[in-house]
PDB file of C-alpha atoms in Angstrom:
ATOM      1  CA  MET A   1     125.044 103.378 120.831  1.00 66.00           C
ATOM      2  CA  GLU A   2     126.982 102.675 117.690  1.00 86.00           C
ATOM      3  CA  LEU A   3     128.735 105.181 115.450  1.00 89.00           C
ATOM      4  CA  LYS A   4     125.964 105.188 112.824  1.00 91.00           C
ATOM      5  CA  GLU A   5     123.323 105.812 115.489  1.00 91.00           C
ATOM      6  CA  ALA A   6     125.346 108.685 116.961  1.00 92.00           C
ATOM      7  CA  ILE A   7     125.743 110.332 113.544  1.00 94.00           C
ATOM      8  CA  GLN A   8     122.019 109.927 112.848  1.00 94.00           C
ATOM      9  CA  GLU A   9     121.122 111.479 116.201  1.00 93.00           C
ATOM     10  CA  ILE A  10     123.318 114.505 115.517  1.00 95.00           C
ATOM     11  CA  LYS A  11     121.690 114.967 112.106  1.00 95.00           C
ATOM     12  CA  LYS A  12     118.223 114.454 113.593  1.00 95.00           C
ATOM     13  CA  GLN A  13     118.850 117.289 116.043  1.00 95.00           C
ATOM     14  CA  GLY A  14     119.852 119.632 113.206  1.00 96.00           C
ATOM     15  CA  TYR A  15     123.639 119.611 113.441  1.00 96.00           C
ATOM     16  CA  LYS A  16     126.145 119.024 110.638  1.00 95.00           C
ATOM     17  CA  THR A  17     128.131 115.804 110.633  1.00 93.00           C
ATOM     18  CA  THR A  18     131.454 116.966 109.281  1.00 95.00           C
ATOM     19  CA  ALA A  19     134.362 114.610 108.657  1.00 95.00           C
ATOM     20  CA  LYS A  20     136.038 115.976 111.799  1.00 96.00           C
ATOM     21  CA  ARG A  21     132.960 115.254 113.920  1.00 96.00           C
ATOM     22  CA  GLN A  22     132.691 111.772 112.455  1.00 96.00           C
ATOM     23  CA  ASP A  23     136.382 111.149 113.230  1.00 96.00           C
ATOM     24  CA  MET A  24     135.805 112.310 116.813  1.00 97.00           C
ATOM     25  CA  LEU A  25     132.881 109.934 117.224  1.00 96.00           C
ATOM     26  CA  GLN A  26     134.845 107.111 115.571  1.00 96.00           C
ATOM     27  CA  PHE A  27     137.538 107.568 118.236  1.00 97.00           C
ATOM     28  CA  PHE A  28     134.969 106.995 120.994  1.00 94.00           C
ATOM     29  CA  ALA A  29     133.330 104.112 119.112  1.00 93.00           C
ATOM     30  CA  GLU A  30     136.688 102.301 119.074  1.00 93.00           C
ATOM     31  CA  ALA A  31     137.713 103.236 122.634  1.00 89.00           C
ATOM     32  CA  ASP A  32     137.313 100.714 125.425  1.00 80.00           C
ATOM     33  CA  GLY A  33     135.928 102.952 128.147  1.00 83.00           C
ATOM     34  CA  TYR A  34     136.070 106.639 128.999  1.00 88.00           C
ATOM     35  CA  ARG A  35     138.625 108.918 127.327  1.00 92.00           C
ATOM     36  CA  THR A  36     139.709 112.518 127.902  1.00 93.00           C
ATOM     37  CA  ALA A  37     139.691 115.489 125.553  1.00 95.00           C
ATOM     38  CA  LYS A  38     143.498 115.242 125.547  1.00 95.00           C
ATOM     39  CA  ASP A  39     143.281 111.616 124.366  1.00 95.00           C
ATOM     40  CA  LEU A  40     141.036 112.774 121.532  1.00 97.00           C
ATOM     41  CA  ILE A  41     143.346 115.634 120.545  1.00 97.00           C
ATOM     42  CA  ASN A  42     146.349 113.280 120.474  1.00 96.00           C
ATOM     43  CA  HIS A  43     144.355 110.970 118.204  1.00 96.00           C
ATOM     44  CA  LEU A  44     143.207 113.761 115.861  1.00 97.00           C
ATOM     45  CA  GLU A  45     146.467 115.754 115.687  1.00 96.00           C
ATOM     46  CA  PRO A  46     148.085 113.706 112.873  1.00 96.00           C
ATOM     47  CA  THR A  47     145.042 114.262 110.633  1.00 96.00           C
ATOM     48  CA  TYR A  48     143.998 117.738 111.797  1.00 95.00           C
ATOM     49  CA  GLU A  49     147.317 119.455 112.513  1.00 94.00           C
ATOM     50  CA  GLY A  50     146.894 122.294 114.990  1.00 93.00           C
ATOM     51  CA  ILE A  51     143.390 121.296 116.098  1.00 94.00           C
ATOM     52  CA  SER A  52     142.499 123.469 119.073  1.00 93.00           C
ATOM     53  CA  PHE A  53     141.278 122.488 122.519  1.00 93.00           C
ATOM     54  CA  ASP A  54     138.404 124.921 121.969  1.00 95.00           C
ATOM     55  CA  THR A  55     137.221 123.025 118.877  1.00 94.00           C
ATOM     56  CA  VAL A  56     137.473 119.693 120.653  1.00 96.00           C
ATOM     57  CA  TYR A  57     135.727 120.848 123.836  1.00 95.00           C
ATOM     58  CA  ARG A  58     132.968 122.620 121.914  1.00 96.00           C
ATOM     59  CA  ASN A  59     132.216 119.404 120.003  1.00 97.00           C
ATOM     60  CA  LEU A  60     132.465 117.203 123.091  1.00 97.00           C
ATOM     61  CA  HIS A  61     129.921 119.361 124.870  1.00 94.00           C
ATOM     62  CA  LEU A  62     127.676 119.369 121.795  1.00 96.00           C
ATOM     63  CA  PHE A  63     127.840 115.551 121.668  1.00 96.00           C
ATOM     64  CA  ASP A  64     127.026 115.409 125.388  1.00 92.00           C
ATOM     65  CA  ASP A  65     124.071 117.809 124.966  1.00 93.00           C
ATOM     66  CA  VAL A  66     122.751 115.792 122.011  1.00 93.00           C
ATOM     67  CA  GLY A  67     123.059 112.614 124.086  1.00 90.00           C
ATOM     68  CA  VAL A  68     125.566 110.650 122.025  1.00 94.00           C
ATOM     69  CA  LEU A  69     128.332 110.892 124.647  1.00 93.00           C
ATOM     70  CA  GLU A  70     128.250 110.115 128.350  1.00 87.00           C
ATOM     71  CA  THR A  71     130.513 111.994 130.742  1.00 88.00           C
ATOM     72  CA  THR A  72     132.067 111.290 134.100  1.00 87.00           C
ATOM     73  CA  GLU A  73     134.783 112.871 136.172  1.00 85.00           C
ATOM     74  CA  LEU A  74     137.921 110.937 137.068  1.00 82.00           C
ATOM     75  CA  ASN A  75     140.832 112.425 138.978  1.00 81.00           C
ATOM     76  CA  GLY A  76     139.392 115.920 138.572  1.00 85.00           C
ATOM     77  CA  GLU A  77     139.138 115.691 134.777  1.00 89.00           C
ATOM     78  CA  LYS A  78     136.101 115.173 132.556  1.00 91.00           C
ATOM     79  CA  HIS A  79     136.066 111.874 130.631  1.00 90.00           C
ATOM     80  CA  PHE A  80     133.792 110.886 127.750  1.00 93.00           C
ATOM     81  CA  ARG A  81     132.516 107.723 126.101  1.00 90.00           C
ATOM     82  CA  LEU A  82     129.995 106.875 123.414  1.00 89.00           C
ATOM     83  CA  SER A  83     126.576 106.622 125.010  1.00 84.00           C
ATOM     84  CA  CYS A  84     125.197 103.145 125.569  1.00 72.00           C
ATOM     85  CA  SER A  85     121.504 103.867 125.881  1.00 61.00           C
ATOM     86  CA  HIS A  86     120.075 100.528 124.762  1.00 65.00           C
ATOM     87  CA  HIS A  87     119.179  99.484 128.303  1.00 71.00           C
ATOM     88  CA  HIS A  88     119.401 100.893 131.810  1.00 76.00           C
ATOM     89  CA  HIS A  89     122.654 100.053 133.536  1.00 78.00           C
ATOM     90  CA  HIS A  90     125.548 101.562 135.464  1.00 85.00           C
ATOM     91  CA  HIS A  91     129.333 101.248 135.286  1.00 85.00           C
ATOM     92  CA  PHE A  92     132.412 100.184 137.148  1.00 90.00           C
ATOM     93  CA  ILE A  93     135.148 102.544 135.919  1.00 88.00           C
ATOM     94  CA  CYS A  94     138.859 101.807 136.253  1.00 89.00           C
ATOM     95  CA  LYS A  95     140.602 104.860 137.702  1.00 88.00           C
ATOM     96  CA  ASP A  96     143.869 104.035 135.896  1.00 87.00           C
ATOM     97  CA  CYS A  97     142.931 103.016 132.345  1.00 87.00           C
ATOM     98  CA  GLY A  98     139.332 104.262 132.098  1.00 82.00           C
ATOM     99  CA  LYS A  99     137.906 100.905 131.005  1.00 86.00           C
ATOM    100  CA  THR A 100     134.339 100.266 132.024  1.00 85.00           C
ATOM    101  CA  LYS A 101     132.266  97.260 132.929  1.00 88.00           C
ATOM    102  CA  GLU A 102     128.480  97.366 132.858  1.00 85.00           C
ATOM    103  CA  ILE A 103     126.630  96.766 136.117  1.00 86.00           C
ATOM    104  CA  ASP A 104     122.979  95.797 135.787  1.00 82.00           C
ATOM    105  CA  VAL A 105     122.187  96.420 139.472  1.00 84.00           C
ATOM    106  CA  CYS A 106     120.493  99.756 140.183  1.00 86.00           C
ATOM    107  CA  PRO A 107     119.980 101.136 143.709  1.00 87.00           C
ATOM    108  CA  MET A 108     117.027 103.313 142.665  1.00 86.00           C
ATOM    109  CA  ASP A 109     114.305 100.945 143.936  1.00 80.00           C
ATOM    110  CA  GLU A 110     115.567 101.463 147.480  1.00 87.00           C
ATOM    111  CA  VAL A 111     116.048 105.189 146.890  1.00 89.00           C
ATOM    112  CA  HIS A 112     112.458 105.579 145.668  1.00 86.00           C
ATOM    113  CA  GLN A 113     111.247 103.896 148.862  1.00 88.00           C
ATOM    114  CA  SER A 114     113.425 106.155 151.023  1.00 91.00           C
ATOM    115  CA  LEU A 115     112.334 109.315 149.189  1.00 91.00           C
ATOM    116  CA  GLY A 116     108.681 108.367 148.699  1.00 84.00           C
ATOM    117  CA  ASN A 117     107.240 111.850 148.178  1.00 90.00           C
ATOM    118  CA  TYR A 118     110.252 113.400 146.396  1.00 92.00           C
ATOM    119  CA  ALA A 119     110.225 113.941 142.634  1.00 92.00           C
ATOM    120  CA  ILE A 120     113.411 112.285 141.405  1.00 89.00           C
ATOM    121  CA  GLU A 121     114.373 113.530 137.935  1.00 88.00           C
ATOM    122  CA  GLY A 122     117.388 111.373 137.229  1.00 83.00           C
ATOM    123  CA  HIS A 123     120.380 109.632 138.705  1.00 84.00           C
ATOM    124  CA  LYS A 124     123.933 108.515 138.039  1.00 83.00           C
ATOM    125  CA  PHE A 125     125.564 105.592 139.804  1.00 85.00           C
ATOM    126  CA  GLU A 126     129.213 104.728 139.178  1.00 87.00           C
ATOM    127  CA  ILE A 127     131.710 102.576 141.004  1.00 90.00           C
ATOM    128  CA  TYR A 128     135.413 103.424 140.800  1.00 91.00           C
ATOM    129  CA  GLY A 129     138.441 101.235 141.374  1.00 93.00           C
ATOM    130  CA  LEU A 130     141.043  99.241 139.471  1.00 95.00           C
ATOM    131  CA  CYS A 131     140.303  96.678 136.774  1.00 93.00           C
ATOM    132  CA  PRO A 132     142.079  93.274 136.978  1.00 95.00           C
ATOM    133  CA  VAL A 133     144.731  94.331 134.425  1.00 94.00           C
ATOM    134  CA  CYS A 134     145.619  97.527 136.312  1.00 94.00           C
ATOM    135  CA  GLN A 135     145.713  95.644 139.622  1.00 95.00           C
ATOM    136  CA  ALA A 136     148.284  93.279 138.160  1.00 93.00           C
ATOM    137  CA  THR A 137     150.668  96.032 137.082  1.00 86.00           C
TER     138      THR A 137
END
């Protein structure tokens, strides 16, 4: 999902797209991988002096609920990235830098066979490790 699409989706669902919200989404549009709320606050602080964790978390959860951000948990902390909903895929996520690489393989065909009469409502498949750059350092 691109920045313009994310802003449109927020508007479509009846929420305001303030300059602060657009700046938050811009941060994720430019990020290479998952980022934390702290990363976002550090980015916003020069422009929005004194921005609170509450404001940031409230907006992050709104963006997640609306479907413009994806979340994962790394090292016990929630991480966010702009949603990439154009096609079904999964991610390798670097545990050090948070960069992601798309994986087109999905294990759900086998899972559906194993759970034939179960009603599966969704899934999340992520692989964690170190990217080549982080392995080299």
